[in-house]
Short mmCIF file of C-alpha atoms in Angstrom, two decimals:
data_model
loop_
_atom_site.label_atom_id
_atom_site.label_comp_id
_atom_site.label_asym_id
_atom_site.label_seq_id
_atom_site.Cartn_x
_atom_site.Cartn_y
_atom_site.Cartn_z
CA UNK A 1 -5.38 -11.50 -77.11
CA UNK A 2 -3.52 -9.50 -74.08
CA UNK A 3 0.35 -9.30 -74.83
CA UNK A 4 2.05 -11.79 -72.80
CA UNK A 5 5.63 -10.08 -72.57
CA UNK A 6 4.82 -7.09 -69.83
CA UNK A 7 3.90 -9.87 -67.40
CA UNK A 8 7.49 -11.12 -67.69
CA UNK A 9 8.98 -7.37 -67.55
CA UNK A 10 10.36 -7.13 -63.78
CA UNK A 11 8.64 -3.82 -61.82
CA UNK A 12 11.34 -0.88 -61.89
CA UNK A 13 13.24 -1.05 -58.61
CA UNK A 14 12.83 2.10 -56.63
CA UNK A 15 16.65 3.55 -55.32
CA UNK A 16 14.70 5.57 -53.06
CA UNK A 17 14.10 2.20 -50.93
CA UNK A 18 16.39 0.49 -49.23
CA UNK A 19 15.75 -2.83 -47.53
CA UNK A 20 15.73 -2.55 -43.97
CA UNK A 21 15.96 -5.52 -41.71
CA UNK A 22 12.40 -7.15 -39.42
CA UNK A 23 12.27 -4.76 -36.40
CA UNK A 24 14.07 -2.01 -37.64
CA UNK A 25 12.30 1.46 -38.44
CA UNK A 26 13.67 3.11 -41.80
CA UNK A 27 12.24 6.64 -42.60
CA UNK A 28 13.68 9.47 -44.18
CA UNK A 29 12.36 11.06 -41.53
CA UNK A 30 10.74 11.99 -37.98
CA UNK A 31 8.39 14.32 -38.06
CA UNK A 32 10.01 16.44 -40.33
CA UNK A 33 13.47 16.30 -38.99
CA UNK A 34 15.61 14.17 -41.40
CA UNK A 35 17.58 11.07 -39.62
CA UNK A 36 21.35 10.64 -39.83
CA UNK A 37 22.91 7.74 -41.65
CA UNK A 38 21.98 4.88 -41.66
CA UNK A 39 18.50 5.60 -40.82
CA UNK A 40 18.09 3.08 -38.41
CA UNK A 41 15.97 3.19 -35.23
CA UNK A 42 16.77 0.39 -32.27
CA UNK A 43 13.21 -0.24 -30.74
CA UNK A 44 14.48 -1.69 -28.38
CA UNK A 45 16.14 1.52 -26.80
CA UNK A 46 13.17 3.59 -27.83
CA UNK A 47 10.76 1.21 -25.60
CA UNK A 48 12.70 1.11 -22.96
CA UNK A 49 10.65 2.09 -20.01
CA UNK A 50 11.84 4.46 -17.26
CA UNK A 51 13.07 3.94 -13.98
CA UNK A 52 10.48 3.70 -11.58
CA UNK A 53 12.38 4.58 -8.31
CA UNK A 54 13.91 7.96 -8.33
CA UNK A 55 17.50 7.68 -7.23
CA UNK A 56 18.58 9.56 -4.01
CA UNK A 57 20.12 13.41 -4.70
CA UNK A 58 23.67 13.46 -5.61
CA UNK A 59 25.95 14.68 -2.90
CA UNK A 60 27.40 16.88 -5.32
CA UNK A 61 24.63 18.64 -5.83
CA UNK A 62 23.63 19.32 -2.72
CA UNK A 63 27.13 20.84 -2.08
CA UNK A 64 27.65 23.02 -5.21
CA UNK A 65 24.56 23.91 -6.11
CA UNK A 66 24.24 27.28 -3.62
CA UNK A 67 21.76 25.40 -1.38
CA UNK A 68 20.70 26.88 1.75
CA UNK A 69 22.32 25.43 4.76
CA UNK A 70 18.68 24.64 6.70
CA UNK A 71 17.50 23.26 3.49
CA UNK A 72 20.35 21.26 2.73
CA UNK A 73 19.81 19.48 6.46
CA UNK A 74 15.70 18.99 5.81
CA UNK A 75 17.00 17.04 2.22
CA UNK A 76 19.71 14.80 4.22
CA UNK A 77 17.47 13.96 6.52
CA UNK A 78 14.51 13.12 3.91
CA UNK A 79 16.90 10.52 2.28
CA UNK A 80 17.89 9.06 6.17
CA UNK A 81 14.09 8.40 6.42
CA UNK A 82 13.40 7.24 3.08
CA UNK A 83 16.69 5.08 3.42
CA UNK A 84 15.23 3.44 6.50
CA UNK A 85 11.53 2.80 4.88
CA UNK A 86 13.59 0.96 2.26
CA UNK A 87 15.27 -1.52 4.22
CA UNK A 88 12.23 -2.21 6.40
CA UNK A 89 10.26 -2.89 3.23
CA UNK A 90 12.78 -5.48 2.64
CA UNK A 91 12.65 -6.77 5.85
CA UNK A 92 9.00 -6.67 5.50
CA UNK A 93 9.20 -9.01 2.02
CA UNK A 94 10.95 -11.74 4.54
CA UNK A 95 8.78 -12.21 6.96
CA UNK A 96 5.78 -12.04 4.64
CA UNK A 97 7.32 -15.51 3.02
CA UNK A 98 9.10 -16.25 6.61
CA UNK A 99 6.07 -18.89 7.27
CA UNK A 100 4.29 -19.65 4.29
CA UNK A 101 7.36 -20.46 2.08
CA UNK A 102 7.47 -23.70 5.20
CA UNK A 103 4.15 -23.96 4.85
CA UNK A 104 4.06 -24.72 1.26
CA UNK A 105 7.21 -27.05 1.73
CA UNK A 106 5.79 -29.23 4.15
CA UNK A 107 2.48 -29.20 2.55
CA UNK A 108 4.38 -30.47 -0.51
CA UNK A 109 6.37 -33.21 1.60
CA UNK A 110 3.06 -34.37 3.21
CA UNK A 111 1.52 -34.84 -0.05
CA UNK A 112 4.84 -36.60 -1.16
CA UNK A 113 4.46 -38.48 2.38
CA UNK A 114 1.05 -39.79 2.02
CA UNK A 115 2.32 -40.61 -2.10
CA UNK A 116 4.88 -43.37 -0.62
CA UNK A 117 2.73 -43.88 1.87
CA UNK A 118 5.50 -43.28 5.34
CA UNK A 119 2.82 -42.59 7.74
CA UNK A 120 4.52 -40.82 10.27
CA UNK A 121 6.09 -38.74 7.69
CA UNK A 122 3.09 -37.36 6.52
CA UNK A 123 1.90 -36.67 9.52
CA UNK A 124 4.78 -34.74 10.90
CA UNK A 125 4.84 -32.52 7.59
CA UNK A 126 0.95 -32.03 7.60
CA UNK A 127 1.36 -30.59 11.36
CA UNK A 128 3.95 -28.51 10.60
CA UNK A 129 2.30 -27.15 7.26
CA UNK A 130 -0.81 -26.79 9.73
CA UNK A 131 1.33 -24.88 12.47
CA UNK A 132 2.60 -22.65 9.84
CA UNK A 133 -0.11 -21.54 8.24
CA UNK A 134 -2.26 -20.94 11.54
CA UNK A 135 0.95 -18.55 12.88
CA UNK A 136 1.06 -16.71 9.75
CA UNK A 137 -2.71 -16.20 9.92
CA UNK A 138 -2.41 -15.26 13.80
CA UNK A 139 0.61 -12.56 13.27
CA UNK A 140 0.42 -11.60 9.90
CA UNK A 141 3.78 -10.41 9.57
CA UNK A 142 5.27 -8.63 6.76
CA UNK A 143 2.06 -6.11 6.32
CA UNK A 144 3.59 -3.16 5.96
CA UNK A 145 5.80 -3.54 3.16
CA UNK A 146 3.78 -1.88 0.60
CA UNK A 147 3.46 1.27 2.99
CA UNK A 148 6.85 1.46 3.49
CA UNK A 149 7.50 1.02 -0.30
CA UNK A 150 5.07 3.66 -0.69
CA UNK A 151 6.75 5.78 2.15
CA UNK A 152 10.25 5.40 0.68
CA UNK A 153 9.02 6.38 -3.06
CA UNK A 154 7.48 9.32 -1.85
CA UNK A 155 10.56 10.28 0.37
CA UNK A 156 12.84 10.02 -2.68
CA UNK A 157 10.21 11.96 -4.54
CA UNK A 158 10.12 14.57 -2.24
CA UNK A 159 13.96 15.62 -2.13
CA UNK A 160 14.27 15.90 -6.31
CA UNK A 161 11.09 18.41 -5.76
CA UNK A 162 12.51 20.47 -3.26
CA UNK A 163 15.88 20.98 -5.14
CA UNK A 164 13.88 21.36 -8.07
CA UNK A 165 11.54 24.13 -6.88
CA UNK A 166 15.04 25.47 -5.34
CA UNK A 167 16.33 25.85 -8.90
CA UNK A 168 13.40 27.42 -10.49
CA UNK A 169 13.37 30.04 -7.88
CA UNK A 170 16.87 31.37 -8.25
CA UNK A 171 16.50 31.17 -11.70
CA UNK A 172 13.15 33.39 -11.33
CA UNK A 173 14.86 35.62 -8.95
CA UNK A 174 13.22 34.97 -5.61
CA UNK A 175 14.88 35.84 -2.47
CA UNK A 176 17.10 32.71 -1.22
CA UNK A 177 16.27 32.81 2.44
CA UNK A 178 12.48 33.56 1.69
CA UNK A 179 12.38 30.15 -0.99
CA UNK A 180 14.38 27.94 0.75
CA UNK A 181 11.71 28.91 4.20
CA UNK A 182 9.07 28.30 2.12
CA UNK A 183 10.35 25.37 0.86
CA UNK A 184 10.66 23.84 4.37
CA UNK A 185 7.57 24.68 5.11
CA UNK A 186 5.76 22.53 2.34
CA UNK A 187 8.38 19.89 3.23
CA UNK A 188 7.32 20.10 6.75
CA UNK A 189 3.65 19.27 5.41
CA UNK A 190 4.31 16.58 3.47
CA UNK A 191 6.28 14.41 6.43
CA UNK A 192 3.47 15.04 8.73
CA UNK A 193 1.19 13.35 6.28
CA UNK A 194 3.70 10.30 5.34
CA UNK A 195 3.96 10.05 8.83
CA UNK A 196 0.53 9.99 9.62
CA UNK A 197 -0.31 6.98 7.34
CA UNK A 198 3.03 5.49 8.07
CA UNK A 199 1.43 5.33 11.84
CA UNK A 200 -2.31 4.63 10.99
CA UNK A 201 -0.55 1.78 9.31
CA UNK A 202 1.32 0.36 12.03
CA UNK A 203 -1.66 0.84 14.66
CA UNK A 204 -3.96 -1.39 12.33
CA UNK A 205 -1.28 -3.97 12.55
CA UNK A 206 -0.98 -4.03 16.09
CA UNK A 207 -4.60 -3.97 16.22
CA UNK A 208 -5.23 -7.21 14.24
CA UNK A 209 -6.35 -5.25 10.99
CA UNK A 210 -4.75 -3.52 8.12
CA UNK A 211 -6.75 -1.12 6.17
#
């Protein structure tokens, strides 16, 4: 007959353990580098995605950073351009909804119209939600915001490259006059090819298409 008394012996607490609360990661340590006190890991901060537009270049850091005077000018005016692609992209998101926001709104009054049954009413709302939708079809406006979003990104991308390539090549030694031509030169490149989408996108507009 098995001995009844371990069963009612509690299991040895382990002091190595400490209770941690639901959410909350508790290891000695993180790949092999031990954790200060208390041992405690906020997900939520560790989750926390980044930031996906790149803010524009510090003035400061255009000024005190050494940067050559003809580069400095090709950054500020990167940021002019990508500052303007920004605020037509938002002028872009209103006049995408500029019609079809009415559209939906009288489409929802006719319904409501028709519901109480105001005859007049319903027709009035049903031409206008008709009207609407057959501009917004006809001029299709708003259809460049997501290539002046892209524009604008890859503006803002463009500057933190160029002073970042700037700062590698000091640090490597290279001539200053001789990087910051050569950095010109590959910024030169990449505005002629934001540019030429920026107008292959506006001609397919203006041509009734967008590609």
């Amino acid at each position: 007959m098995p001995d009844d008394s371990k069963a009612d012996t509690p299991p040895p607490e382990n002091p190595a353990v400490s209770p941690v609360s639901p959410g909350i990661i508790a290891p000695d340590s993180v790949m092999g580098a031990p954790l200060p006190p208390p041992y405690e890991i906020d997900l939520g901060a560790a989750l926390e995605p980044p930031r996906a537009v790149a803010p524009a270049p510090p003035a400061g850091d255009i000024k005190n950073m050494g940067l050559n005077p003809q580069l400095a000018i090709v950054i500020q005016s990167l940021e002019r351009w990508a500052t303007a692609n920004e605020k037509d992209e938002k002028l872009d998101q209103i006049k995408f909804w500029s019609l079809k926001i009415p559209a939906m709104l009288a489409s929802f009054l006719s319904a409501f119209s028709s519901f109480k049954q105001l005859a007049l009413a319903t027709q009035v709302a049903a031409g206008v939600a008709s009207f609407c939708v057959l501009l917004d079809g006809f001029l299709q406006p708003g259809m460049l915001r997501n290539i002046h979003h892209r524009a604008f990104l890859e503006l803002r991308e463009l500057q933190h490259n160029l002073l970042d390539q700037w700062r590698i090549g000091l640090l490597e030694g290279e001539n200053p006059k001789i990087l910051a031509a050569k950095l010109i030169k590959s910024a030169m490149k990449e505005r002629q090819r934001i540019n030429a989408y920026l107008e292959k996108g506006e001609t397919a507009v203006l041509g009734g298409g967008v590609q």
